Amino acid sequence: MLKFFISAFLIIFFFSGNSAIEKNENLEIKINWQENVSGDFSFTKNWDYPEGVYRNDFGQLSCDGFCPPETDRMKDENGRIFKDSLARFYQLVDTTHLFHSIKSKTNSYEWSGTNFITVKKIGRDTLYCSTDNNAATHSSLILKIIKNKCIPEIELNSISGSAKKQIYVCKKGDIKIDKILWNNGILKAKFDLIFEHPENPNKPLFWKGKILTQINQNRK
């Protein structure tokens, strides 16, 4: 009789444990392939300098906080870059125009906005997409695209004291991808995603927006 109760308990525990795991697995969303994803994608005409780069009071492109240490010696006490140091300064500091690749909104934690997403091919049928974080944004949208499925999640690397990375899994959503541009190495997509929110289950997290960017074909 004792063996019977022990066996029954283990069976119940096993299946209840599996149910909990399955409930929290990332949802695979079927991709809605389209001949043309319509909408306003003019945000890709906007650009920013790399983070920390700005135009100083003297009309020079300078940087603050993210500069190579040696550039400090190339400025006077007012922040003006010495004329004879300009060429070397711009060899060290990246002043590239970075064109926006995503326009989106979310109610995720520690998010003040991002204009960039990295899209990389990591396998024959697999893409890994992640929005860029910055000094004020620590939540990143992750999209794993495998053949005709997309697995979205939100990754939070908080600076508010928690040392652990927090993952919020997708509950439901929709993603449309332009098939013609996809075949030409470009990701053009519209998405509307809902994520689990364990801290406040009655108020799910969301992330919605548009993407238009080149697919990095380098798998390394």
PDB file of C-alpha atoms in Angstrom:
ATOM      1  CA  MET A   1       0.000   0.000   0.000  1.00  0.00           C
ATOM      2  CA  LEU A   2       2.840   2.378   0.891  1.00  0.00           C
ATOM      3  CA  LYS A   3       4.511   1.692  -2.451  1.00  0.00           C
ATOM      4  CA  PHE A   4       1.217   2.504  -4.189  1.00  0.00           C
ATOM      5  CA  PHE A   5       0.939   5.949  -2.544  1.00  0.00           C
ATOM      6  CA  ILE A   6       4.597   6.733  -3.233  1.00  0.00           C
ATOM      7  CA  SER A   7       4.196   5.755  -6.885  1.00  0.00           C
ATOM      8  CA  ALA A   8       1.009   7.798  -7.212  1.00  0.00           C
ATOM      9  CA  PHE A   9       2.703  10.836  -5.639  1.00  0.00           C
ATOM     10  CA  LEU A  10       5.686  10.586  -7.981  1.00  0.00           C
ATOM     11  CA  ILE A  11       3.423  10.313 -11.034  1.00  0.00           C
ATOM     12  CA  ILE A  12       1.387  13.370  -9.982  1.00  0.00           C
ATOM     13  CA  PHE A  13       4.569  15.341  -9.224  1.00  0.00           C
ATOM     14  CA  PHE A  14       6.131  14.357 -12.538  1.00  0.00           C
ATOM     15  CA  PHE A  15       3.169  15.420 -14.653  1.00  0.00           C
ATOM     16  CA  SER A  16       2.481  18.607 -12.692  1.00  0.00           C
ATOM     17  CA  GLY A  17       6.135  19.554 -13.050  1.00  0.00           C
ATOM     18  CA  ASN A  18       6.033  18.932 -16.779  1.00  0.00           C
ATOM     19  CA  SER A  19       2.875  21.031 -17.102  1.00  0.00           C
ATOM     20  CA  ALA A  20       4.562  23.967 -15.404  1.00  0.00           C
ATOM     21  CA  ILE A  21       7.555  23.713 -17.728  1.00  0.00           C
ATOM     22  CA  GLU A  22       5.399  23.464 -20.844  1.00  0.00           C
ATOM     23  CA  LYS A  23       3.303  26.423 -19.748  1.00  0.00           C
ATOM     24  CA  ASN A  24       6.394  28.636 -19.611  1.00  0.00           C
ATOM     25  CA  GLU A  25       7.978  27.514 -22.865  1.00  0.00           C
ATOM     26  CA  ASN A  26       8.434  30.191 -25.510  1.00  0.00           C
ATOM     27  CA  LEU A  27       5.564  30.298 -27.959  1.00  0.00           C
ATOM     28  CA  GLU A  28       6.436  29.523 -31.545  1.00  0.00           C
ATOM     29  CA  ILE A  29       4.574  31.967 -33.756  1.00  0.00           C
ATOM     30  CA  LYS A  30       3.887  30.979 -37.325  1.00  0.00           C
ATOM     31  CA  ILE A  31       5.325  33.604 -39.669  1.00  0.00           C
ATOM     32  CA  ASN A  32       2.843  35.341 -41.945  1.00  0.00           C
ATOM     33  CA  TRP A  33       4.836  35.574 -45.192  1.00  0.00           C
ATOM     34  CA  GLN A  34       3.662  38.321 -47.537  1.00  0.00           C
ATOM     35  CA  GLU A  35       4.604  39.484 -51.024  1.00  0.00           C
ATOM     36  CA  ASN A  36       4.784  43.034 -49.704  1.00  0.00           C
ATOM     37  CA  VAL A  37       4.621  44.242 -46.105  1.00  0.00           C
ATOM     38  CA  SER A  38       2.912  47.626 -46.345  1.00  0.00           C
ATOM     39  CA  GLY A  39       3.225  50.570 -43.990  1.00  0.00           C
ATOM     40  CA  ASP A  40       5.424  53.580 -43.281  1.00  0.00           C
ATOM     41  CA  PHE A  41       9.066  52.502 -43.045  1.00  0.00           C
ATOM     42  CA  SER A  42      10.496  55.996 -43.533  1.00  0.00           C
ATOM     43  CA  PHE A  43      12.159  55.767 -40.091  1.00  0.00           C
ATOM     44  CA  THR A  44      15.088  54.097 -41.889  1.00  0.00           C
ATOM     45  CA  LYS A  45      16.003  57.535 -43.307  1.00  0.00           C
ATOM     46  CA  ASN A  46      16.808  58.763 -39.789  1.00  0.00           C
ATOM     47  CA  TRP A  47      20.238  58.243 -38.292  1.00  0.00           C
ATOM     48  CA  ASP A  48      22.264  58.769 -35.129  1.00  0.00           C
ATOM     49  CA  TYR A  49      25.928  58.927 -34.280  1.00  0.00           C
ATOM     50  CA  PRO A  50      27.262  56.065 -32.145  1.00  0.00           C
ATOM     51  CA  GLU A  51      26.367  56.415 -28.474  1.00  0.00           C
ATOM     52  CA  GLY A  52      28.412  59.090 -26.735  1.00  0.00           C
ATOM     53  CA  VAL A  53      29.268  61.016 -29.913  1.00  0.00           C
ATOM     54  CA  TYR A  54      27.928  64.573 -30.126  1.00  0.00           C
ATOM     55  CA  ARG A  55      28.711  67.989 -31.625  1.00  0.00           C
ATOM     56  CA  ASN A  56      30.421  70.225 -29.070  1.00  0.00           C
ATOM     57  CA  ASP A  57      30.105  73.997 -28.608  1.00  0.00           C
ATOM     58  CA  PHE A  58      32.843  74.537 -31.188  1.00  0.00           C
ATOM     59  CA  GLY A  59      31.079  72.625 -33.968  1.00  0.00           C
ATOM     60  CA  GLN A  60      33.383  69.630 -33.641  1.00  0.00           C
ATOM     61  CA  LEU A  61      32.217  66.040 -33.362  1.00  0.00           C
ATOM     62  CA  SER A  62      33.368  64.890 -29.951  1.00  0.00           C
ATOM     63  CA  CYS A  63      32.569  62.073 -27.557  1.00  0.00           C
ATOM     64  CA  ASP A  64      31.847  61.674 -23.891  1.00  0.00           C
ATOM     65  CA  GLY A  65      31.777  58.615 -21.670  1.00  0.00           C
ATOM     66  CA  PHE A  66      32.542  56.108 -24.421  1.00  0.00           C
ATOM     67  CA  CYS A  67      35.823  57.593 -25.677  1.00  0.00           C
ATOM     68  CA  PRO A  68      39.203  55.897 -25.895  1.00  0.00           C
ATOM     69  CA  PRO A  69      41.195  57.217 -22.884  1.00  0.00           C
ATOM     70  CA  GLU A  70      43.875  58.847 -25.036  1.00  0.00           C
ATOM     71  CA  THR A  71      41.343  61.260 -26.573  1.00  0.00           C
ATOM     72  CA  ASP A  72      41.128  63.181 -23.286  1.00  0.00           C
ATOM     73  CA  ARG A  73      44.627  64.537 -23.915  1.00  0.00           C
ATOM     74  CA  MET A  74      43.499  65.868 -27.299  1.00  0.00           C
ATOM     75  CA  LYS A  75      41.079  68.421 -25.786  1.00  0.00           C
ATOM     76  CA  ASP A  76      41.590  71.656 -23.890  1.00  0.00           C
ATOM     77  CA  GLU A  77      39.849  72.502 -20.596  1.00  0.00           C
ATOM     78  CA  ASN A  78      36.747  73.673 -22.502  1.00  0.00           C
ATOM     79  CA  GLY A  79      36.406  70.471 -24.508  1.00  0.00           C
ATOM     80  CA  ARG A  80      37.752  71.877 -27.778  1.00  0.00           C
ATOM     81  CA  ILE A  81      39.776  69.339 -29.765  1.00  0.00           C
ATOM     82  CA  PHE A  82      43.235  70.687 -30.594  1.00  0.00           C
ATOM     83  CA  LYS A  83      43.602  71.442 -34.289  1.00  0.00           C
ATOM     84  CA  ASP A  84      46.726  69.310 -34.641  1.00  0.00           C
ATOM     85  CA  SER A  85      44.906  66.379 -32.963  1.00  0.00           C
ATOM     86  CA  LEU A  86      41.768  66.334 -35.131  1.00  0.00           C
ATOM     87  CA  ALA A  87      42.993  63.741 -37.648  1.00  0.00           C
ATOM     88  CA  ARG A  88      44.178  61.343 -34.937  1.00  0.00           C
ATOM     89  CA  PHE A  89      41.020  61.942 -32.871  1.00  0.00           C
ATOM     90  CA  TYR A  90      38.762  60.806 -35.719  1.00  0.00           C
ATOM     91  CA  GLN A  91      40.916  57.755 -36.309  1.00  0.00           C
ATOM     92  CA  LEU A  92      40.090  56.694 -32.754  1.00  0.00           C
ATOM     93  CA  VAL A  93      36.451  57.815 -32.512  1.00  0.00           C
ATOM     94  CA  ASP A  94      33.774  56.284 -34.737  1.00  0.00           C
ATOM     95  CA  THR A  95      31.539  59.026 -36.158  1.00  0.00           C
ATOM     96  CA  THR A  96      29.658  56.819 -38.614  1.00  0.00           C
ATOM     97  CA  HIS A  97      26.045  57.684 -39.437  1.00  0.00           C
ATOM     98  CA  LEU A  98      23.989  54.773 -38.092  1.00  0.00           C
ATOM     99  CA  PHE A  99      20.646  54.528 -39.882  1.00  0.00           C
ATOM    100  CA  HIS A 100      17.672  53.368 -37.846  1.00  0.00           C
ATOM    101  CA  SER A 101      16.540  49.774 -38.411  1.00  0.00           C
ATOM    102  CA  ILE A 102      13.586  49.442 -36.023  1.00  0.00           C
ATOM    103  CA  LYS A 103      10.686  51.554 -34.796  1.00  0.00           C
ATOM    104  CA  SER A 104       8.824  50.062 -31.859  1.00  0.00           C
ATOM    105  CA  LYS A 105       7.195  50.559 -28.484  1.00  0.00           C
ATOM    106  CA  THR A 106       6.937  48.410 -25.384  1.00  0.00           C
ATOM    107  CA  ASN A 107       5.988  48.553 -21.715  1.00  0.00           C
ATOM    108  CA  SER A 108       8.980  46.449 -20.712  1.00  0.00           C
ATOM    109  CA  TYR A 109      11.220  47.333 -17.784  1.00  0.00           C
ATOM    110  CA  GLU A 110      14.129  49.789 -18.037  1.00  0.00           C
ATOM    111  CA  TRP A 111      13.363  50.748 -21.635  1.00  0.00           C
ATOM    112  CA  SER A 112      13.719  54.303 -22.895  1.00  0.00           C
ATOM    113  CA  GLY A 113      13.810  53.421 -26.583  1.00  0.00           C
ATOM    114  CA  THR A 114      16.104  51.916 -29.183  1.00  0.00           C
ATOM    115  CA  ASN A 115      16.511  52.582 -32.895  1.00  0.00           C
ATOM    116  CA  PHE A 116      18.667  49.624 -33.846  1.00  0.00           C
ATOM    117  CA  ILE A 117      18.310  45.875 -34.214  1.00  0.00           C
ATOM    118  CA  THR A 118      21.009  43.383 -35.173  1.00  0.00           C
ATOM    119  CA  VAL A 119      19.897  40.588 -37.506  1.00  0.00           C
ATOM    120  CA  LYS A 120      22.339  37.738 -37.993  1.00  0.00           C
ATOM    121  CA  LYS A 121      22.120  34.447 -39.847  1.00  0.00           C
ATOM    122  CA  ILE A 122      23.446  31.765 -37.488  1.00  0.00           C
ATOM    123  CA  GLY A 123      22.422  28.683 -39.456  1.00  0.00           C
ATOM    124  CA  ARG A 124      21.076  27.589 -42.806  1.00  0.00           C
ATOM    125  CA  ASP A 125      17.471  28.251 -41.778  1.00  0.00           C
ATOM    126  CA  THR A 126      17.995  30.276 -38.598  1.00  0.00           C
ATOM    127  CA  LEU A 127      18.165  34.005 -37.866  1.00  0.00           C
ATOM    128  CA  TYR A 128      18.901  35.637 -34.522  1.00  0.00           C
ATOM    129  CA  CYS A 129      17.611  39.190 -34.056  1.00  0.00           C
ATOM    130  CA  SER A 130      18.188  41.400 -31.006  1.00  0.00           C
ATOM    131  CA  THR A 131      17.509  45.079 -30.364  1.00  0.00           C
ATOM    132  CA  ASP A 132      20.459  47.134 -29.151  1.00  0.00           C
ATOM    133  CA  ASN A 133      20.610  48.323 -25.560  1.00  0.00           C
ATOM    134  CA  ASN A 134      22.133  51.632 -24.492  1.00  0.00           C
ATOM    135  CA  ALA A 135      22.855  53.632 -21.344  1.00  0.00           C
ATOM    136  CA  ALA A 136      19.143  53.981 -20.504  1.00  0.00           C
ATOM    137  CA  THR A 137      17.665  50.865 -22.154  1.00  0.00           C
ATOM    138  CA  HIS A 138      18.317  47.429 -20.687  1.00  0.00           C
ATOM    139  CA  SER A 139      15.429  45.392 -22.144  1.00  0.00           C
ATOM    140  CA  SER A 140      16.078  43.771 -25.503  1.00  0.00           C
ATOM    141  CA  LEU A 141      13.638  42.144 -27.908  1.00  0.00           C
ATOM    142  CA  ILE A 142      14.929  38.781 -29.125  1.00  0.00           C
ATOM    143  CA  LEU A 143      13.490  37.113 -32.236  1.00  0.00           C
ATOM    144  CA  LYS A 144      14.688  33.637 -33.165  1.00  0.00           C
ATOM    145  CA  ILE A 145      13.480  32.867 -36.674  1.00  0.00           C
ATOM    146  CA  ILE A 146      13.666  29.205 -37.668  1.00  0.00           C
ATOM    147  CA  LYS A 147      12.226  28.354 -41.086  1.00  0.00           C
ATOM    148  CA  ASN A 148       8.532  29.347 -40.848  1.00  0.00           C
ATOM    149  CA  LYS A 149       8.453  29.915 -37.083  1.00  0.00           C
ATOM    150  CA  CYS A 150       9.483  32.790 -34.834  1.00  0.00           C
ATOM    151  CA  ILE A 151      10.297  32.454 -31.113  1.00  0.00           C
ATOM    152  CA  PRO A 152      10.140  35.892 -29.431  1.00  0.00           C
ATOM    153  CA  GLU A 153      11.279  36.794 -25.930  1.00  0.00           C
ATOM    154  CA  ILE A 154      12.225  39.865 -23.915  1.00  0.00           C
ATOM    155  CA  GLU A 155      15.629  39.793 -22.242  1.00  0.00           C
ATOM    156  CA  LEU A 156      16.138  42.179 -19.312  1.00  0.00           C
ATOM    157  CA  ASN A 157      19.641  42.823 -17.994  1.00  0.00           C
ATOM    158  CA  SER A 158      18.667  45.061 -15.099  1.00  0.00           C
ATOM    159  CA  ILE A 159      20.961  47.571 -13.415  1.00  0.00           C
ATOM    160  CA  SER A 160      18.584  48.006 -10.476  1.00  0.00           C
ATOM    161  CA  GLY A 161      20.286  45.439  -8.267  1.00  0.00           C
ATOM    162  CA  SER A 162      19.246  42.085  -9.728  1.00  0.00           C
ATOM    163  CA  ALA A 163      22.302  40.213 -10.948  1.00  0.00           C
ATOM    164  CA  LYS A 164      20.305  37.683 -12.932  1.00  0.00           C
ATOM    165  CA  LYS A 165      19.168  38.009 -16.512  1.00  0.00           C
ATOM    166  CA  GLN A 166      15.364  37.974 -16.687  1.00  0.00           C
ATOM    167  CA  ILE A 167      13.567  36.351 -19.625  1.00  0.00           C
ATOM    168  CA  TYR A 168       9.923  37.083 -20.454  1.00  0.00           C
ATOM    169  CA  VAL A 169       8.393  34.491 -22.764  1.00  0.00           C
ATOM    170  CA  CYS A 170       5.858  35.185 -25.475  1.00  0.00           C
ATOM    171  CA  LYS A 171       2.196  34.265 -24.943  1.00  0.00           C
ATOM    172  CA  LYS A 172       0.795  35.176 -28.336  1.00  0.00           C
ATOM    173  CA  GLY A 173       1.345  37.495 -31.247  1.00  0.00           C
ATOM    174  CA  ASP A 174       1.681  38.078 -34.953  1.00  0.00           C
ATOM    175  CA  ILE A 175       4.640  38.726 -37.233  1.00  0.00           C
ATOM    176  CA  LYS A 176       4.486  39.557 -40.938  1.00  0.00           C
ATOM    177  CA  ILE A 177       7.651  39.244 -43.064  1.00  0.00           C
ATOM    178  CA  ASP A 178       8.219  40.418 -46.633  1.00  0.00           C
ATOM    179  CA  LYS A 179       9.112  37.261 -48.581  1.00  0.00           C
ATOM    180  CA  ILE A 180      10.603  38.997 -51.637  1.00  0.00           C
ATOM    181  CA  LEU A 181      13.000  41.141 -49.600  1.00  0.00           C
ATOM    182  CA  TRP A 182      13.801  38.140 -47.377  1.00  0.00           C
ATOM    183  CA  ASN A 183      15.027  36.266 -50.453  1.00  0.00           C
ATOM    184  CA  ASN A 184      17.283  39.241 -51.189  1.00  0.00           C
ATOM    185  CA  GLY A 185      18.908  39.304 -47.751  1.00  0.00           C
ATOM    186  CA  ILE A 186      16.715  41.981 -46.161  1.00  0.00           C
ATOM    187  CA  LEU A 187      14.398  41.640 -43.173  1.00  0.00           C
ATOM    188  CA  LYS A 188      11.260  43.760 -43.471  1.00  0.00           C
ATOM    189  CA  ALA A 189       8.693  42.917 -40.822  1.00  0.00           C
ATOM    190  CA  LYS A 190       5.759  44.127 -38.737  1.00  0.00           C
ATOM    191  CA  PHE A 191       5.102  42.521 -35.359  1.00  0.00           C
ATOM    192  CA  ASP A 192       2.692  42.725 -32.434  1.00  0.00           C
ATOM    193  CA  LEU A 193       3.673  40.504 -29.487  1.00  0.00           C
ATOM    194  CA  ILE A 194       2.345  39.802 -25.981  1.00  0.00           C
ATOM    195  CA  PHE A 195       4.590  38.397 -23.226  1.00  0.00           C
ATOM    196  CA  GLU A 196       4.057  36.813 -19.829  1.00  0.00           C
ATOM    197  CA  HIS A 197       4.512  39.166 -16.886  1.00  0.00           C
ATOM    198  CA  PRO A 198       4.980  37.153 -13.667  1.00  0.00           C
ATOM    199  CA  GLU A 199       5.383  40.314 -11.562  1.00  0.00           C
ATOM    200  CA  ASN A 200       1.934  41.528 -12.655  1.00  0.00           C
ATOM    201  CA  PRO A 201       0.003  38.760 -14.480  1.00  0.00           C
ATOM    202  CA  ASN A 202      -3.005  41.011 -15.096  1.00  0.00           C
ATOM    203  CA  LYS A 203      -0.886  43.430 -17.127  1.00  0.00           C
ATOM    204  CA  PRO A 204       1.003  41.510 -19.844  1.00  0.00           C
ATOM    205  CA  LEU A 205       4.091  43.003 -21.425  1.00  0.00           C
ATOM    206  CA  PHE A 206       3.859  43.957 -25.090  1.00  0.00           C
ATOM    207  CA  TRP A 207       6.266  44.859 -27.873  1.00  0.00           C
ATOM    208  CA  LYS A 208       5.084  46.021 -31.281  1.00  0.00           C
ATOM    209  CA  GLY A 209       6.686  47.735 -34.235  1.00  0.00           C
ATOM    210  CA  LYS A 210       8.446  47.506 -37.596  1.00  0.00           C
ATOM    211  CA  ILE A 211      11.865  46.303 -38.762  1.00  0.00           C
ATOM    212  CA  LEU A 212      13.766  47.025 -41.957  1.00  0.00           C
ATOM    213  CA  THR A 213      17.425  46.051 -42.130  1.00  0.00           C
ATOM    214  CA  GLN A 214      20.055  44.022 -43.934  1.00  0.00           C
ATOM    215  CA  ILE A 215      20.582  40.428 -42.795  1.00  0.00           C
ATOM    216  CA  ASN A 216      24.150  39.786 -41.677  1.00  0.00           C
ATOM    217  CA  GLN A 217      25.108  36.613 -43.533  1.00  0.00           C
ATOM    218  CA  ASN A 218      28.312  36.050 -41.541  1.00  0.00           C
ATOM    219  CA  ARG A 219      27.643  33.066 -39.260  1.00  0.00           C
ATOM    220  CA  LYS A 220      30.772  33.558 -37.133  1.00  0.00           C
TER     221      LYS A 220
END
